[in-house]
Coordinates of C-alpha atoms in Angstrom, one line a residue:
M1 CA 87.5 -72.9 36.8
Q2 CA 88.7 -71.2 33.6
N3 CA 90.4 -67.9 34.2
N4 CA 87.6 -65.7 32.9
V5 CA 88.8 -62.5 34.6
I6 CA 85.5 -61.2 36.0
T7 CA 84.5 -64.6 37.3
A8 CA 87.9 -65.3 38.8
I9 CA 87.9 -62.0 40.6
K10 CA 84.4 -62.6 42.1
I11 CA 85.4 -66.1 43.2
G12 CA 88.6 -64.7 44.7
S13 CA 86.5 -62.2 46.7
A14 CA 84.1 -64.9 47.9
L15 CA 87.1 -67.1 49.0
K16 CA 88.7 -64.3 50.9
K17 CA 85.4 -63.6 52.7
L18 CA 85.0 -67.3 53.6
F19 CA 88.6 -67.5 55.0
N20 CA 88.3 -64.2 56.9
E21 CA 85.1 -65.2 58.5
G22 CA 86.5 -68.5 59.6
I23 CA 84.0 -70.6 57.7
V24 CA 86.8 -72.6 56.1
R25 CA 90.6 -72.4 56.1
R26 CA 92.6 -72.3 52.8
E27 CA 93.7 -75.9 53.4
D28 CA 90.1 -77.1 53.6
V29 CA 89.3 -76.1 50.0
F30 CA 90.7 -77.7 46.8
I31 CA 91.0 -75.1 44.1
C32 CA 91.5 -76.1 40.5
S33 CA 92.1 -73.7 37.6
K34 CA 93.1 -74.1 33.9
L35 CA 95.5 -72.7 31.4
W36 CA 93.7 -71.2 28.4
C37 CA 94.7 -71.9 24.8
T38 CA 96.1 -68.4 24.3
D39 CA 98.8 -68.9 26.9
H40 CA 100.5 -72.1 25.7
L41 CA 103.9 -70.5 24.9
P42 CA 106.3 -71.5 27.7
E43 CA 107.0 -67.9 28.7
D44 CA 103.2 -67.2 29.0
V45 CA 102.4 -70.2 31.2
P46 CA 103.7 -68.7 34.5
K47 CA 102.2 -65.3 33.7
A48 CA 98.8 -67.0 33.3
L49 CA 99.0 -68.8 36.6
N50 CA 100.2 -65.6 38.4
K51 CA 97.2 -63.7 37.0
T52 CA 94.9 -66.5 38.2
L53 CA 96.5 -66.4 41.7
Q54 CA 96.1 -62.7 41.8
D55 CA 92.5 -62.8 40.8
L56 CA 91.7 -65.6 43.2
Q57 CA 93.7 -63.9 46.0
L58 CA 95.7 -67.1 46.6
D59 CA 99.3 -68.2 47.0
Y60 CA 98.8 -71.5 45.2
V61 CA 96.2 -73.6 43.4
D62 CA 95.7 -77.3 44.3
L63 CA 95.5 -78.3 40.7
Y64 CA 96.4 -76.6 37.4
L65 CA 95.3 -78.1 34.1
I66 CA 96.0 -77.5 30.4
H67 CA 92.4 -76.7 29.3
W68 CA 92.5 -78.1 25.8
P69 CA 95.3 -79.7 23.6
V70 CA 94.9 -76.7 21.3
S71 CA 96.7 -73.4 21.1
A72 CA 95.5 -70.0 19.8
K73 CA 97.1 -66.7 19.1
K74 CA 97.9 -64.6 22.1
G75 CA 95.1 -62.1 22.8
S76 CA 92.4 -64.0 20.9
V77 CA 89.0 -63.3 22.4
V78 CA 87.3 -66.2 20.6
V79 CA 89.1 -69.4 19.6
K80 CA 88.2 -70.1 16.0
G81 CA 89.9 -71.2 12.7
E82 CA 92.1 -68.2 11.9
K83 CA 93.2 -67.9 15.5
L84 CA 94.4 -71.4 15.9
T85 CA 98.1 -72.1 16.0
Q86 CA 100.3 -75.2 16.0
P87 CA 100.3 -76.5 19.6
D88 CA 103.5 -77.7 21.2
I89 CA 102.1 -79.6 24.2
H90 CA 105.5 -80.9 25.2
A91 CA 106.9 -77.4 25.6
T92 CA 103.7 -76.2 27.4
W93 CA 104.0 -79.2 29.8
R94 CA 107.6 -78.4 30.7
A95 CA 106.4 -75.0 31.7
I96 CA 103.6 -76.6 33.7
E97 CA 106.1 -78.9 35.4
A98 CA 108.1 -75.8 36.5
L99 CA 104.9 -74.4 38.2
Y100 CA 104.7 -77.7 40.1
D101 CA 108.3 -77.4 41.1
S102 CA 107.7 -73.8 42.3
G103 CA 104.8 -74.9 44.6
K104 CA 102.4 -72.5 43.0
A105 CA 100.5 -75.5 41.6
R106 CA 100.4 -78.4 44.1
A107 CA 99.3 -80.8 41.3
I108 CA 99.2 -80.5 37.5
G109 CA 97.2 -82.2 34.8
V110 CA 95.3 -81.9 31.5
N111 CA 91.8 -81.5 30.3
N112 CA 90.1 -83.0 27.2
F113 CA 93.0 -85.3 26.4
S114 CA 92.4 -88.5 24.5
S115 CA 94.3 -91.7 25.3
K116 CA 96.5 -91.0 22.3
K117 CA 97.4 -87.5 23.4
L118 CA 98.0 -88.7 26.9
G119 CA 100.3 -91.4 25.6
D120 CA 102.3 -88.8 23.5
L121 CA 102.7 -86.6 26.6
L122 CA 103.7 -89.4 28.8
E123 CA 106.7 -90.2 26.5
V124 CA 108.3 -86.9 27.4
A125 CA 106.8 -85.9 30.8
R126 CA 109.1 -85.6 33.8
R127 CA 106.0 -85.4 36.0
I128 CA 103.0 -87.5 34.9
P129 CA 99.6 -85.6 34.8
A130 CA 97.8 -86.3 38.1
V131 CA 94.4 -85.7 36.5
N132 CA 92.6 -85.7 33.1
Q133 CA 89.4 -83.7 33.3
V134 CA 86.9 -84.8 30.5
E135 CA 83.2 -84.9 29.7
L136 CA 82.0 -87.9 31.6
H137 CA 78.5 -89.1 32.5
P138 CA 76.3 -92.2 31.9
V139 CA 75.6 -91.2 28.3
W140 CA 79.3 -90.8 27.6
Q141 CA 81.1 -93.2 29.7
Q142 CA 84.5 -93.5 27.9
P143 CA 85.4 -97.0 29.1
K144 CA 88.6 -97.1 27.0
L145 CA 89.9 -93.8 28.3
H146 CA 88.9 -94.8 31.9
E147 CA 90.9 -98.0 31.5
Y148 CA 93.9 -96.2 30.0
C149 CA 94.0 -93.6 32.7
Q150 CA 93.6 -96.2 35.4
S151 CA 96.6 -98.1 34.0
K152 CA 98.8 -95.0 34.1
G153 CA 97.7 -93.8 37.5
I154 CA 95.9 -90.7 36.1
H155 CA 92.7 -89.7 37.9
L156 CA 89.7 -89.0 35.7
T157 CA 87.5 -86.0 36.7
G158 CA 84.1 -85.6 34.9
Y159 CA 82.9 -82.2 33.9
S160 CA 79.3 -81.8 32.7
P161 CA 78.3 -84.9 34.7
L162 CA 74.7 -83.8 34.1
G163 CA 75.2 -82.5 30.6
S164 CA 74.5 -79.0 31.8
Q165 CA 77.2 -77.2 29.9
A166 CA 75.7 -78.3 26.6
G167 CA 72.2 -76.9 27.5
E168 CA 69.0 -78.2 28.7
N169 CA 68.4 -80.5 25.7
I170 CA 71.5 -82.5 26.4
R171 CA 70.8 -82.4 30.2
K172 CA 67.3 -83.8 29.4
K173 CA 68.7 -86.4 27.0
F174 CA 70.2 -88.4 29.7
L175 CA 68.4 -87.4 32.9
D176 CA 65.3 -88.7 31.0
N177 CA 67.3 -91.8 30.0
P178 CA 65.1 -94.9 30.8
V179 CA 68.0 -96.7 32.5
V180 CA 68.9 -93.7 34.7
K181 CA 65.2 -93.1 35.5
T182 CA 64.6 -96.7 36.4
V183 CA 67.5 -97.0 38.7
A184 CA 66.6 -93.6 40.3
E185 CA 63.0 -94.9 40.9
E186 CA 64.2 -98.1 42.4
L187 CA 66.5 -96.3 44.8
G188 CA 64.2 -93.4 45.7
K189 CA 66.7 -90.9 44.3
S190 CA 66.7 -88.3 41.6
P191 CA 68.2 -89.1 38.1
T192 CA 70.8 -86.3 38.9
Q193 CA 71.9 -88.1 42.1
V194 CA 72.1 -91.4 40.3
A195 CA 74.2 -89.9 37.5
L196 CA 76.6 -88.4 40.0
R197 CA 76.8 -91.5 42.2
W198 CA 77.5 -93.6 39.0
G199 CA 80.6 -91.3 38.5
L200 CA 81.8 -91.8 42.0
Q201 CA 81.4 -95.5 41.9
M202 CA 83.4 -95.6 38.6
G203 CA 86.2 -93.9 40.5
H204 CA 85.8 -90.4 39.0
S205 CA 85.5 -87.1 40.8
V206 CA 82.5 -85.2 39.4
L207 CA 81.9 -81.4 38.8
P208 CA 78.2 -80.6 38.7
K209 CA 77.1 -77.0 38.3
S210 CA 74.0 -75.3 39.7
I211 CA 72.9 -71.9 40.8
S212 CA 70.0 -73.2 43.0
E213 CA 70.7 -73.8 46.6
A214 CA 68.3 -76.7 46.7
R215 CA 70.0 -78.4 43.7
L216 CA 73.4 -77.8 45.3
K217 CA 72.3 -79.6 48.4
E218 CA 70.7 -82.4 46.3
N219 CA 73.9 -82.9 44.4
L220 CA 75.8 -83.4 47.6
D221 CA 73.5 -86.1 48.8
V222 CA 75.4 -88.9 47.1
F223 CA 77.6 -90.3 49.9
S224 CA 75.4 -92.2 52.4
W225 CA 74.1 -94.7 49.8
S226 CA 75.3 -96.6 46.7
I227 CA 74.0 -98.1 43.5
P228 CA 73.8 -101.9 44.2
E229 CA 76.0 -104.2 42.1
E230 CA 73.1 -105.7 40.4
L231 CA 71.9 -102.3 39.0
L232 CA 75.4 -100.9 38.1
P233 CA 75.8 -103.2 35.0
K234 CA 72.6 -101.7 33.5
F235 CA 74.5 -98.4 32.9
S236 CA 76.7 -100.2 30.3
Q237 CA 73.5 -100.8 28.2
I238 CA 72.9 -97.0 27.8
E239 CA 73.3 -95.8 24.2
Q240 CA 76.3 -93.5 24.1
A241 CA 75.7 -89.9 23.1
N242 CA 78.9 -89.4 21.1
E243 CA 78.6 -92.0 18.4
I244 CA 81.6 -91.0 16.3
S245 CA 79.8 -88.0 14.9
F246 CA 83.1 -86.0 14.7
F247 CA 86.8 -86.6 14.5
E248 CA 89.2 -84.0 16.1
L249 CA 92.0 -82.9 13.7
S250 CA 95.5 -81.8 14.7
T251 CA 94.2 -78.2 14.5
G252 CA 91.6 -78.8 17.2
A253 CA 88.8 -78.5 14.6
K254 CA 86.1 -81.2 14.5
I255 CA 85.4 -82.7 11.1
P256 CA 82.0 -84.4 10.8
S257 CA 82.5 -88.1 10.4
I258 CA 80.0 -88.5 7.5
G259 CA 80.3 -86.2 4.5
L260 CA 78.6 -86.0 1.1
G261 CA 80.8 -86.8 -1.9
T262 CA 79.9 -84.3 -4.7
Y263 CA 81.5 -85.8 -7.8
A264 CA 78.7 -85.5 -10.5
V265 CA 76.2 -84.2 -7.9
I266 CA 73.7 -81.5 -8.7
R267 CA 72.4 -78.6 -6.6
N268 CA 69.2 -80.3 -5.4
T269 CA 71.2 -83.2 -4.0
V270 CA 73.3 -80.9 -1.8
T271 CA 70.1 -79.1 -0.6
T272 CA 68.4 -82.5 0.2
A273 CA 71.5 -83.8 1.9
V274 CA 71.8 -80.9 4.3
K275 CA 68.1 -81.0 5.1
V276 CA 68.3 -84.7 6.1
G277 CA 71.3 -84.0 8.3
Y278 CA 74.6 -83.9 6.4
R279 CA 77.0 -81.3 7.8
H280 CA 80.1 -82.1 5.7
I281 CA 80.2 -81.4 2.0
D282 CA 83.3 -82.6 0.1
C283 CA 83.9 -80.6 -3.1
A284 CA 86.6 -80.2 -5.7
S285 CA 87.2 -77.7 -8.4
I286 CA 87.8 -80.4 -11.0
Y287 CA 84.2 -81.8 -10.4
G288 CA 83.0 -78.7 -12.3
N289 CA 80.0 -78.2 -10.0
E290 CA 81.2 -75.8 -7.3
K291 CA 79.1 -72.9 -8.7
E292 CA 75.9 -75.1 -8.4
I293 CA 76.9 -76.1 -4.9
G294 CA 77.5 -72.4 -4.1
F295 CA 73.9 -71.6 -5.1
A296 CA 72.6 -74.5 -3.0
L297 CA 74.6 -73.3 0.1
K298 CA 73.5 -69.7 -0.3
E299 CA 69.9 -70.7 -0.5
L300 CA 70.3 -72.9 2.6
F301 CA 71.9 -70.1 4.5
D302 CA 69.4 -67.5 3.3
D303 CA 66.4 -69.7 4.2
G304 CA 67.8 -70.3 7.7
V305 CA 68.1 -74.1 7.3
V306 CA 71.7 -73.9 8.5
K307 CA 74.3 -71.3 9.3
R308 CA 77.7 -71.2 7.7
E309 CA 79.4 -72.4 10.9
D310 CA 77.1 -75.5 11.0
L311 CA 78.7 -76.9 7.8
W312 CA 82.1 -78.3 7.1
I313 CA 83.1 -77.5 3.5
T314 CA 86.2 -79.2 1.9
S315 CA 87.6 -78.4 -1.5
K316 CA 90.7 -79.5 -3.4
L317 CA 93.5 -77.9 -5.5
W318 CA 93.6 -79.4 -9.0
C319 CA 96.8 -80.5 -10.7
T320 CA 96.8 -77.5 -13.1
H321 CA 97.4 -75.1 -10.2
H322 CA 100.4 -76.5 -8.3
L323 CA 102.7 -73.5 -9.0
P324 CA 102.9 -71.4 -5.8
E325 CA 101.5 -68.3 -7.5
D326 CA 98.5 -70.3 -8.9
V327 CA 97.5 -71.9 -5.5
P328 CA 95.8 -68.8 -4.0
E329 CA 94.2 -68.0 -7.4
A330 CA 92.7 -71.5 -7.4
L331 CA 91.3 -71.2 -3.8
N332 CA 89.9 -67.7 -4.6
Q333 CA 88.0 -69.1 -7.6
T334 CA 86.6 -71.9 -5.4
L335 CA 85.5 -69.4 -2.8
Q336 CA 83.9 -67.3 -5.4
D337 CA 82.1 -70.2 -6.9
L338 CA 81.0 -71.6 -3.5
Q339 CA 80.0 -68.0 -2.4
L340 CA 82.1 -68.5 0.8
D341 CA 84.7 -66.5 2.7
Y342 CA 86.6 -69.6 3.7
V343 CA 86.7 -73.4 3.4
D344 CA 87.1 -75.6 6.4
L345 CA 89.6 -77.8 4.7
Y346 CA 91.7 -77.4 1.5
L347 CA 93.5 -80.4 0.0
I348 CA 96.1 -81.0 -2.7
H349 CA 94.0 -83.3 -4.9
W350 CA 96.8 -85.5 -6.3
P351 CA 100.6 -85.6 -5.9
V352 CA 100.7 -84.8 -9.7
S353 CA 101.1 -81.6 -11.7
V354 CA 99.9 -80.8 -15.2
K355 CA 100.3 -77.7 -17.4
K356 CA 98.1 -74.8 -16.5
G357 CA 95.0 -74.6 -18.8
S358 CA 95.0 -78.4 -19.6
V359 CA 91.6 -79.9 -20.1
G360 CA 91.7 -83.4 -18.8
V361 CA 94.9 -85.2 -18.0
M362 CA 96.8 -85.9 -21.2
P363 CA 100.2 -87.6 -21.0
E364 CA 102.0 -84.8 -22.8
N365 CA 100.6 -82.2 -20.3
L366 CA 102.2 -84.0 -17.2
T367 CA 104.9 -81.9 -15.6
Q368 CA 107.4 -82.3 -12.8
P369 CA 105.6 -81.8 -9.4
D370 CA 107.2 -79.7 -6.7
I371 CA 105.0 -80.7 -3.8
S372 CA 107.2 -78.8 -1.3
S373 CA 106.6 -75.5 -3.1
T374 CA 103.0 -76.2 -3.5
W375 CA 102.7 -77.0 0.2
R376 CA 104.3 -73.7 1.2
A377 CA 101.6 -71.9 -0.8
M378 CA 99.0 -74.1 1.0
E379 CA 100.5 -73.1 4.4
A380 CA 100.1 -69.4 3.4
L381 CA 96.3 -70.1 2.7
Y382 CA 96.1 -71.5 6.2
D383 CA 97.8 -68.4 7.7
S384 CA 95.4 -66.2 5.8
G385 CA 92.3 -67.9 7.3
K386 CA 90.8 -68.7 3.9
A387 CA 91.5 -72.4 4.6
R388 CA 90.9 -73.3 8.2
A389 CA 92.8 -76.6 7.8
I390 CA 95.0 -77.9 5.0
G391 CA 95.8 -81.4 3.9
V392 CA 96.4 -83.8 1.0
S393 CA 94.7 -86.4 -1.0
N394 CA 95.9 -89.7 -2.6
F395 CA 99.3 -89.5 -0.8
S396 CA 101.1 -92.7 0.0
S397 CA 103.0 -93.1 3.3
K398 CA 106.3 -92.4 1.4
K399 CA 105.0 -89.2 -0.1
L400 CA 103.6 -88.1 3.2
G401 CA 107.0 -88.8 4.9
D402 CA 108.8 -86.7 2.2
L403 CA 106.3 -83.8 2.8
L404 CA 106.6 -83.9 6.6
E405 CA 110.4 -83.3 6.3
V406 CA 109.7 -79.8 4.9
T407 CA 106.4 -78.7 6.4
R408 CA 105.9 -75.8 8.8
I409 CA 102.3 -76.9 9.3
N410 CA 101.6 -80.6 9.0
P411 CA 98.7 -81.9 6.8
A412 CA 95.6 -82.3 9.0
V413 CA 94.0 -84.8 6.6
N414 CA 94.9 -87.3 3.9
Q415 CA 91.9 -88.2 1.8
V416 CA 92.2 -91.5 0.1
E417 CA 90.2 -94.4 -1.3
S418 CA 89.1 -96.4 1.8
H419 CA 86.6 -99.2 2.2
P420 CA 86.6 -102.8 3.4
V421 CA 88.0 -104.0 0.0
W422 CA 90.9 -101.5 0.2
Q423 CA 91.7 -101.0 3.9
Q424 CA 95.3 -99.7 3.7
P425 CA 96.3 -100.8 7.3
K426 CA 99.9 -99.6 6.8
L427 CA 98.8 -96.1 5.6
H428 CA 96.3 -96.0 8.5
A429 CA 99.0 -96.8 11.1
Y430 CA 101.4 -94.3 9.5
C431 CA 98.8 -91.4 9.5
Q432 CA 97.8 -92.3 13.0
S433 CA 101.4 -92.1 14.2
K434 CA 101.8 -88.7 12.6
G435 CA 98.5 -87.2 13.8
I436 CA 97.1 -87.1 10.3
H437 CA 93.4 -87.9 10.0
L438 CA 92.4 -90.3 7.2
S439 CA 89.3 -89.5 5.3
G440 CA 87.9 -92.1 3.0
Y441 CA 86.5 -91.3 -0.5
S442 CA 84.5 -93.9 -2.4
P443 CA 83.7 -95.8 0.8
L444 CA 81.1 -97.7 -1.2
G445 CA 83.2 -97.9 -4.4
S446 CA 80.7 -95.6 -6.0
Q447 CA 83.0 -93.2 -7.9
G448 CA 84.3 -96.1 -10.0
G449 CA 80.8 -96.9 -11.4
N450 CA 78.3 -99.7 -10.6
N451 CA 80.7 -102.6 -11.3
V452 CA 83.2 -101.2 -8.7
R453 CA 80.4 -100.4 -6.2
K454 CA 79.1 -104.0 -6.7
K455 CA 82.6 -105.3 -6.0
V456 CA 82.5 -103.7 -2.6
L457 CA 78.9 -104.1 -1.6
E458 CA 78.5 -107.7 -2.8
N459 CA 81.6 -108.9 -0.9
P460 CA 80.5 -112.1 0.8
I461 CA 82.0 -111.2 4.2
L462 CA 80.5 -107.7 4.2
K463 CA 77.1 -109.2 3.2
M464 CA 77.3 -111.8 6.0
V465 CA 78.1 -109.1 8.6
A466 CA 75.3 -107.0 7.3
E467 CA 72.8 -109.9 7.6
Q468 CA 73.9 -110.7 11.1
L469 CA 73.4 -107.0 12.2
G470 CA 70.2 -106.4 10.2
K471 CA 71.9 -103.6 8.3
S472 CA 72.6 -102.9 4.7
P473 CA 76.1 -103.7 3.2
A474 CA 76.5 -100.0 2.6
Q475 CA 75.8 -99.1 6.3
V476 CA 78.3 -101.8 7.4
A477 CA 81.0 -100.5 5.0
L478 CA 80.5 -96.9 6.3
R479 CA 80.4 -98.0 10.0
W480 CA 83.6 -100.0 9.4
G481 CA 85.2 -96.7 8.3
L482 CA 84.0 -94.9 11.4
Q483 CA 85.2 -97.6 13.7
M484 CA 88.6 -97.5 12.0
G485 CA 88.8 -93.8 12.9
H486 CA 88.2 -92.5 9.4
S487 CA 85.6 -89.9 8.2
V488 CA 83.8 -91.3 5.2
L489 CA 82.4 -89.5 2.1
P490 CA 79.6 -91.6 0.5
K491 CA 77.8 -90.2 -2.5
S492 CA 74.2 -90.7 -3.5
I493 CA 71.5 -88.8 -5.4
S494 CA 68.6 -90.7 -3.8
E495 CA 67.1 -89.2 -0.6
A496 CA 66.3 -92.7 0.7
R497 CA 70.0 -93.7 0.4
L498 CA 71.2 -90.4 1.8
K499 CA 69.2 -91.1 4.9
E500 CA 70.3 -94.8 5.0
N501 CA 73.9 -93.7 4.8
L502 CA 73.4 -91.4 7.9
D503 CA 72.0 -94.3 9.9
V504 CA 75.4 -95.5 11.2
F505 CA 75.6 -93.9 14.6
N506 CA 73.4 -95.7 17.2
W507 CA 74.9 -99.1 16.6
S508 CA 78.3 -100.7 16.1
I509 CA 80.0 -103.7 14.6
P510 CA 80.9 -106.1 17.4
E511 CA 84.6 -107.0 17.8
D512 CA 84.2 -110.6 16.6
L513 CA 82.5 -109.5 13.4
F514 CA 84.8 -106.5 12.9
A515 CA 87.8 -108.9 13.0
Q516 CA 86.2 -110.9 10.1
L517 CA 86.2 -107.8 7.9
S518 CA 90.1 -107.8 8.0
Q519 CA 89.9 -111.1 6.1
I520 CA 88.5 -109.5 3.0
E521 CA 90.7 -109.9 0.0
Q522 CA 92.2 -106.5 -0.8
E523 CA 92.1 -104.7 -4.2
K524 CA 92.7 -101.1 -5.0
L525 CA 89.9 -99.9 -7.3
V526 CA 91.0 -96.2 -7.9
R527 CA 94.5 -96.7 -9.5
G528 CA 95.4 -93.3 -10.9
S529 CA 96.5 -94.8 -14.2
E530 CA 96.0 -91.5 -16.1
F531 CA 99.0 -90.1 -14.2
V532 CA 101.4 -92.8 -15.4
H533 CA 103.2 -92.9 -18.7
K534 CA 106.3 -94.5 -20.1
T535 CA 107.6 -91.2 -21.4
F536 CA 105.8 -88.2 -20.0
G537 CA 105.6 -87.1 -16.4
V538 CA 107.6 -88.7 -13.6
Y539 CA 105.7 -91.9 -12.9
R540 CA 106.4 -94.9 -15.2
T541 CA 104.2 -97.5 -13.5
V542 CA 101.1 -97.5 -11.2
E543 CA 103.3 -99.3 -8.6
E544 CA 105.8 -96.4 -8.7
F545 CA 103.0 -93.9 -8.5
W546 CA 101.8 -95.5 -5.2
D547 CA 105.3 -96.2 -4.0
D548 CA 104.6 -99.9 -4.0
E549 CA 101.8 -99.5 -1.5
I550 CA 99.3 -101.3 -3.7

């Protein structure tokens, strides 16, 4: 249970009555509660549990979990962008460990933690989490997380085992799944019972929810029978619901994995893209079309096609506005042009500065960048809520490392050229180690013109993989990015291609073919030569500009 005060008090009254009437004793009931995001500061953790114990009328809970690997400002009623803060899970966990030592929490664990976040925690934990409670059901089986938790002795508990928390459409999605229904019919059980029994046989505890007595009883009828071994493998054939449609950033926000690149894109293209399913629009002031995009967005909102919160809007700070006093001015202009109150992500476009008012990048206008000062101004935009997340673009590992030495808020994203012909494995590994999400622009080579696009999409290995999978080279290039853990930002003005680029979720590149893509000869196609000059600026060669990472 989450400590919603009214609910917790009612549950506490119910428990007291059950104990007083002798229906059960305290030791017969396993009570789990969770620490909410607003109480992550070490001094707030024991207060939160004490409040839960008071409401539940208990001396201890059997299990206490960190609800999300996300922190929010104390007192926030709703957790959203401007309320999010920098989490310090290690400090929170030390306070949770103290609760275990006190006996007020008989076991401690986490909730909604990925394998990566668990691994980071295990490096510093004095007491290993006993449990990781996550979304778990036949349509989202999480085999890698299951295997990881099993290897570390962490028990997996499945919430929403019937999809109920996400509403009836999700519940229907997998209770009507042909595999679940077929197995249920063969066993003479309901799809609900089969879904729950699957979880038990996988070694998970399951937490179904119902307000109907009949369903409560039905959900308990999962112990005197089992799914036979010959039927259990059929569940692995079920198409998984979460097909990399989002990536979670260090802020806790979820960035849609496919976005529309908007360089040289017109208003109608944005409207069409959103109508066919795009929820991530990647803009930049230098593209010169944010006003057009703003009109498209306003029309989409006014017509009820989408709401503002349904879309992820990224924009970028151009090189002319790197001075700290110019940074908020630049974002305010972007917000005015886009007709928005905030952007979901704001990036430093290049690690380069030029004189304010410059049109184009002329060598004589290049100036000495002060990325640290620019970043402090970016952090202030995050604090203001006008930029829900902040990051960088076209930064090498070296430049990221230099920036991380002075940041108060780490970049959530590094947007770079990324596709099978320029895979950047070292940058990928570095960003992953620092919790920085990589987003790939020009994933089809399109920003560099048809010759560059051709160089990517006509690569023999890419074409071979596409032919084997019955997909287009563009789809394979995009799916490669998703499976690497990158969001991707293809651009197209054709409705047919916009739709084709979205068809990358209900299939995957098998491991053997995926490995072949790593054999592609590498070549950087977007080189940033305009920022290099033998006299002006600070970079004398392209190699120096990219810190020898090309």
